[in-house]
Tab-separated table of C-alpha atoms in Angstrom:
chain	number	residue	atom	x	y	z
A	1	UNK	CA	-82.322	65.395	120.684
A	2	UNK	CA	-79.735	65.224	122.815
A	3	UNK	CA	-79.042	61.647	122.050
A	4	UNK	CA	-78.448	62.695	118.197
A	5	UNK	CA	-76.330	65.306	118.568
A	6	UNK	CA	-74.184	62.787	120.593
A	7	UNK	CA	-74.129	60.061	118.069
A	8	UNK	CA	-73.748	62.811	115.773
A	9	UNK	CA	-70.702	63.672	117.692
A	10	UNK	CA	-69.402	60.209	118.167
A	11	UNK	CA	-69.463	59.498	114.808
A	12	UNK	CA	-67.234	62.276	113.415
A	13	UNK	CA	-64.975	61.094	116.326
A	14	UNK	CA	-64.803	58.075	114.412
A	15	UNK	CA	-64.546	58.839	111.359
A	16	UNK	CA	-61.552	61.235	112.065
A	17	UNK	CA	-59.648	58.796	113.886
A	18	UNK	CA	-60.313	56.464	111.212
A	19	UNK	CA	-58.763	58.938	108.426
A	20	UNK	CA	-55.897	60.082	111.483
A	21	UNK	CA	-54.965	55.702	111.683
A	22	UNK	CA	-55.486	55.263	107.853
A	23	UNK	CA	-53.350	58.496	107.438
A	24	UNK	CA	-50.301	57.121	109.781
A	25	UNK	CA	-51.091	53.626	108.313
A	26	UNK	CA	-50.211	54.747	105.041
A	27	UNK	CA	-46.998	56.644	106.150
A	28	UNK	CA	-45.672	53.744	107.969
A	29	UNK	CA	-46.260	51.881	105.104
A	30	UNK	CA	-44.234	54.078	102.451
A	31	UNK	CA	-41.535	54.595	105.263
A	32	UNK	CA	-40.827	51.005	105.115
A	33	UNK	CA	-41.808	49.285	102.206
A	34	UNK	CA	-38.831	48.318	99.761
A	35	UNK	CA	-38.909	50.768	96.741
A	36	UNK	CA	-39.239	53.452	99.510
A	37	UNK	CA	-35.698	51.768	101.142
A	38	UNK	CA	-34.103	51.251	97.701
A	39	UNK	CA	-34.726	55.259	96.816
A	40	UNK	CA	-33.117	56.813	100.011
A	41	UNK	CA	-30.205	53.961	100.408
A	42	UNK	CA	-29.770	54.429	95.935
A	43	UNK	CA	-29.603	58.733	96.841
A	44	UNK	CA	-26.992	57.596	99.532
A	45	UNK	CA	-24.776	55.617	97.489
A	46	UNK	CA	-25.015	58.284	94.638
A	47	UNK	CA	-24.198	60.952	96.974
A	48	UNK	CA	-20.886	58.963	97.800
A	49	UNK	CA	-20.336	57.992	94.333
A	50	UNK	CA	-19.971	62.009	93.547
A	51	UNK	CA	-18.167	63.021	96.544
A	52	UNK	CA	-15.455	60.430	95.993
A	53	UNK	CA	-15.490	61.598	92.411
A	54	UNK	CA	-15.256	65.704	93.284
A	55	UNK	CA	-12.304	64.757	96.216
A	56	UNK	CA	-10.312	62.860	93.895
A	57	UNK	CA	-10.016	65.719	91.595
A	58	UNK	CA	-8.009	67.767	94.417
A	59	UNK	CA	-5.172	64.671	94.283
A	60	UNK	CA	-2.744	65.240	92.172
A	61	UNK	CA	-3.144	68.722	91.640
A	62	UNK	CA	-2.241	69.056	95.411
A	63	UNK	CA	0.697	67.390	95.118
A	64	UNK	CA	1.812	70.328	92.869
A	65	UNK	CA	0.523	73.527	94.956
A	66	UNK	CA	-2.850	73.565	92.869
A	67	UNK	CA	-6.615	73.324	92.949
A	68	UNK	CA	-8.012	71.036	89.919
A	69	UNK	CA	-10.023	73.758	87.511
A	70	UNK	CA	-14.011	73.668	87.498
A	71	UNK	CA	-16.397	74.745	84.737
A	72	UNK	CA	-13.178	76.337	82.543
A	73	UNK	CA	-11.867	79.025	85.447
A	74	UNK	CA	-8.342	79.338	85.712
A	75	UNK	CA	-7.399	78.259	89.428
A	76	UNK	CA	-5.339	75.379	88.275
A	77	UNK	CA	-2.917	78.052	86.508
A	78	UNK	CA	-2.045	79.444	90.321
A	79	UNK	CA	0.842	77.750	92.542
A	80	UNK	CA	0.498	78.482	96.150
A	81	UNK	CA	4.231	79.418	96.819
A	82	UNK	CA	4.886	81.016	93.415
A	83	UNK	CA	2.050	82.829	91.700
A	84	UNK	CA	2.113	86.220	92.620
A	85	UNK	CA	-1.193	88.499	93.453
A	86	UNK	CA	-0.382	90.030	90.291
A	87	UNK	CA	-0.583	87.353	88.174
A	88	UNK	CA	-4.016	86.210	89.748
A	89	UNK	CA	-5.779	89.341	89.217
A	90	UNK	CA	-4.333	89.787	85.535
A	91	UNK	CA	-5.438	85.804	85.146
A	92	UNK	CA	-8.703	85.400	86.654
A	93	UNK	CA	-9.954	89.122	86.674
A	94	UNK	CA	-10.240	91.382	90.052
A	95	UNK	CA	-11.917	89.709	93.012
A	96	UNK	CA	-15.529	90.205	93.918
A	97	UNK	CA	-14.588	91.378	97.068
A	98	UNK	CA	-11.093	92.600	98.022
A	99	UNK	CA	-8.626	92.136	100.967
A	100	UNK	CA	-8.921	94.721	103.599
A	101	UNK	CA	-5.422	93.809	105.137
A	102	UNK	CA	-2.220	92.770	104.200
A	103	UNK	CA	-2.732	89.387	105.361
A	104	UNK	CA	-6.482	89.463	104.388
A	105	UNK	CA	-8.231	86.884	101.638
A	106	UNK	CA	-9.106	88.168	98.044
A	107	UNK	CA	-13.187	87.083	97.463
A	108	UNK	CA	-13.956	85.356	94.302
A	109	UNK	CA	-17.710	84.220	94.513
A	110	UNK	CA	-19.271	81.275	92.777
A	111	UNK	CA	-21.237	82.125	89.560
A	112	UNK	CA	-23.500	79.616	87.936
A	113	UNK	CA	-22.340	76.911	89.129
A	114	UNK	CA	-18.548	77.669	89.641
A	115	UNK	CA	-17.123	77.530	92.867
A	116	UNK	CA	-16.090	80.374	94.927
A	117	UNK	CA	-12.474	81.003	96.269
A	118	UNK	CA	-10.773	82.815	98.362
A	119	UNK	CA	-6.991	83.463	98.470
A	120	UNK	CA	-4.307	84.906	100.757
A	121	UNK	CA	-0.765	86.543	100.106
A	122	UNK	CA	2.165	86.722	101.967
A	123	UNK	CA	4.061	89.721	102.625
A	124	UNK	CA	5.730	89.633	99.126
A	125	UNK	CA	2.382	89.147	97.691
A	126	UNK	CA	2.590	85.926	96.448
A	127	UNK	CA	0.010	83.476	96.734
A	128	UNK	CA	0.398	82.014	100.450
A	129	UNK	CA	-3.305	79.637	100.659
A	130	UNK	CA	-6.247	79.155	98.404
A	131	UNK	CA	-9.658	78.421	99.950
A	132	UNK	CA	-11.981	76.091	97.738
A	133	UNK	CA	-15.602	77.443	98.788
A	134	UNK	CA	-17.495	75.072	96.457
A	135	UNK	CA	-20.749	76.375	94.732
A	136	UNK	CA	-24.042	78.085	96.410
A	137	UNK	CA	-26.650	76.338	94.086
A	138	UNK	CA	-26.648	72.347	94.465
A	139	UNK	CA	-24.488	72.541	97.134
A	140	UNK	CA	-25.483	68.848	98.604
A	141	UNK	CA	-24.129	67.752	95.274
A	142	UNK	CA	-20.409	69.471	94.675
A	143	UNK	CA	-18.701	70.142	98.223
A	144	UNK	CA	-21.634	68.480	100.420
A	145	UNK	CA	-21.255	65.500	99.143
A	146	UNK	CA	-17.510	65.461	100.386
A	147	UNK	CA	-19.331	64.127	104.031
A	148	UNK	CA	-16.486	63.422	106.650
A	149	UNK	CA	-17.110	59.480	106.531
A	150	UNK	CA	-16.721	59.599	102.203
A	151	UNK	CA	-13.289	61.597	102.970
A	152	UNK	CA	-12.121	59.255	105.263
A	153	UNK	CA	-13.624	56.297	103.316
A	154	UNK	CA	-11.845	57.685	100.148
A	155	UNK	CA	-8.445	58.633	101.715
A	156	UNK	CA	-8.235	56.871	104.793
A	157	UNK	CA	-7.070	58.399	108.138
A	158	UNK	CA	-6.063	62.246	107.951
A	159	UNK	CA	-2.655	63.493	108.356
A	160	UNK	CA	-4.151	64.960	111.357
A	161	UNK	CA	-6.851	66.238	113.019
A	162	UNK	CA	-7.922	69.394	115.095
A	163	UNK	CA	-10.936	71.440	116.627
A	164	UNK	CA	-11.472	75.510	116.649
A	165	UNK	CA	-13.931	77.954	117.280
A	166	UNK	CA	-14.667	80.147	114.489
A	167	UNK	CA	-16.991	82.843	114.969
A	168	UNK	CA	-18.827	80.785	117.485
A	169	UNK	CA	-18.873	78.116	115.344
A	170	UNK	CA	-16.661	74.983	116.950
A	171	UNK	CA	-15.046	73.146	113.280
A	172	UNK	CA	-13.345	70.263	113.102
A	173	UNK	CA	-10.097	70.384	110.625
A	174	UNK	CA	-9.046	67.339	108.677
A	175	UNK	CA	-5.650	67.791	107.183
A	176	UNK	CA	-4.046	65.514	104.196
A	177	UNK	CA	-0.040	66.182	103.657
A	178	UNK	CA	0.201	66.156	99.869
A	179	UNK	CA	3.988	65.954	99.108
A	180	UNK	CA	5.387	69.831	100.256
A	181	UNK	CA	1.729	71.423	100.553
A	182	UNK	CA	-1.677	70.057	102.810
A	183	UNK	CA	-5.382	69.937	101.769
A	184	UNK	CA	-7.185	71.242	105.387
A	185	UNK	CA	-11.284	69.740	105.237
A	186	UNK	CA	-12.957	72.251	107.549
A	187	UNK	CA	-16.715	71.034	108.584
A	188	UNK	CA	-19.379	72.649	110.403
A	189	UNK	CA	-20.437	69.180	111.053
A	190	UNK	CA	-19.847	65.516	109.912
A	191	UNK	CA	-22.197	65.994	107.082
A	192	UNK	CA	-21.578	69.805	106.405
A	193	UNK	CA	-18.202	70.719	104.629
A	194	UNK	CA	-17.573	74.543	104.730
A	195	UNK	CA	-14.612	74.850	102.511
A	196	UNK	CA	-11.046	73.052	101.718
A	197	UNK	CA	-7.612	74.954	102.125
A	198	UNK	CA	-4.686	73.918	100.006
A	199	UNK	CA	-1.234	75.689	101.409
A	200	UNK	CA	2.359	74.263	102.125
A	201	UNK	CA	3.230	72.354	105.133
């Protein structure tokens, strides 16, 4: 009896570290066989492809004081120097969430697929900085695809380049001089881009 129950018990043994090996067998396997590789190195390059795509839109436009437009919305009518507060709320409609100070950032938050932005006024209420917040839904694809290595990659070695601690969270800041205005790349990390800022130098 006892002798049963032990083979019994020795041969479940078995047969679950037979299923536990075949198990990690078969993960090793798909880890590293070639249409596995292809997938996750073809997702890379894609990723790259539309980063590089989505930064050069911010080019030119920068050169001028102005974000490129996105799904129709009228950003790339304001020119950070010259459009007045005004002129911004009778354009693009009153923010989703308003300035609480003088020197505090108007809230417009991304809808379906439009990017969020936030803007800031000088004391004569024009239009002193725009923050590009990129979209909430397929983020990895619009402003997280915009990694620090495709920036660089893209446009080569920043203007400059700083650290800061922003509600406890340490950011680095990549800045591009575009003509009389900068484009600042703020990241959480190498691979997470929290927003762009476009103001003059």
């Amino acid at each position: 009896m006892k002798f049963t129950s032990m083979m019994y018990k020795t041969g479940i043994a078995l047969a679950l570290t037979g299923v536990a090996t075949a198990g990690s067998f078969a993960d090793s396997t798909s880890l590293t066989s070639p249409s596995a590789y292809a997938a996750s190195t073809s997702s890379t390059a894609s990723q790259q492809m539309t980063g590089a795509a989505l930064l050069n839109t911010f080019y030119k436009p920068a050169l001028k004081g102005m974000l490129p437009s996105a799904n129709g919305n009228p950003v790339d009518k304001f020119i950070v120097g010259k459009t007045t507060r005004g002129t911004v709320v009778a354009t693009y409609g009153k923010p989703t969430t308003s300035r609480t100070t003088a020197s505090g950032y108007d809230i417009y938050h991304a809808e379906m697929g439009t990017p969020g932005y936030a803007m800031s006024y000088n004391s004569a209420n024009v239009l002193k900085e725009i923050r590009y917040l990129g979209t909430q839904v397929e983020r990895k694809q619009t402003i997280g695809s915009i990694t620090m290595s495709v920036l660089k990659k893209t446009w080569y070695a920043p203007s400059s380049t700083s650290t800061m601690t922003t509600g406890g969270q340490k950011q680095t800041k990549l800045t591009y001089n575009r003509g009389d205005y900068k484009l600042e790349f703020i990241y959480n990390s190498p691979t997470d881009l929290d927003h762009i800022n476009l103001l003059k130098k």
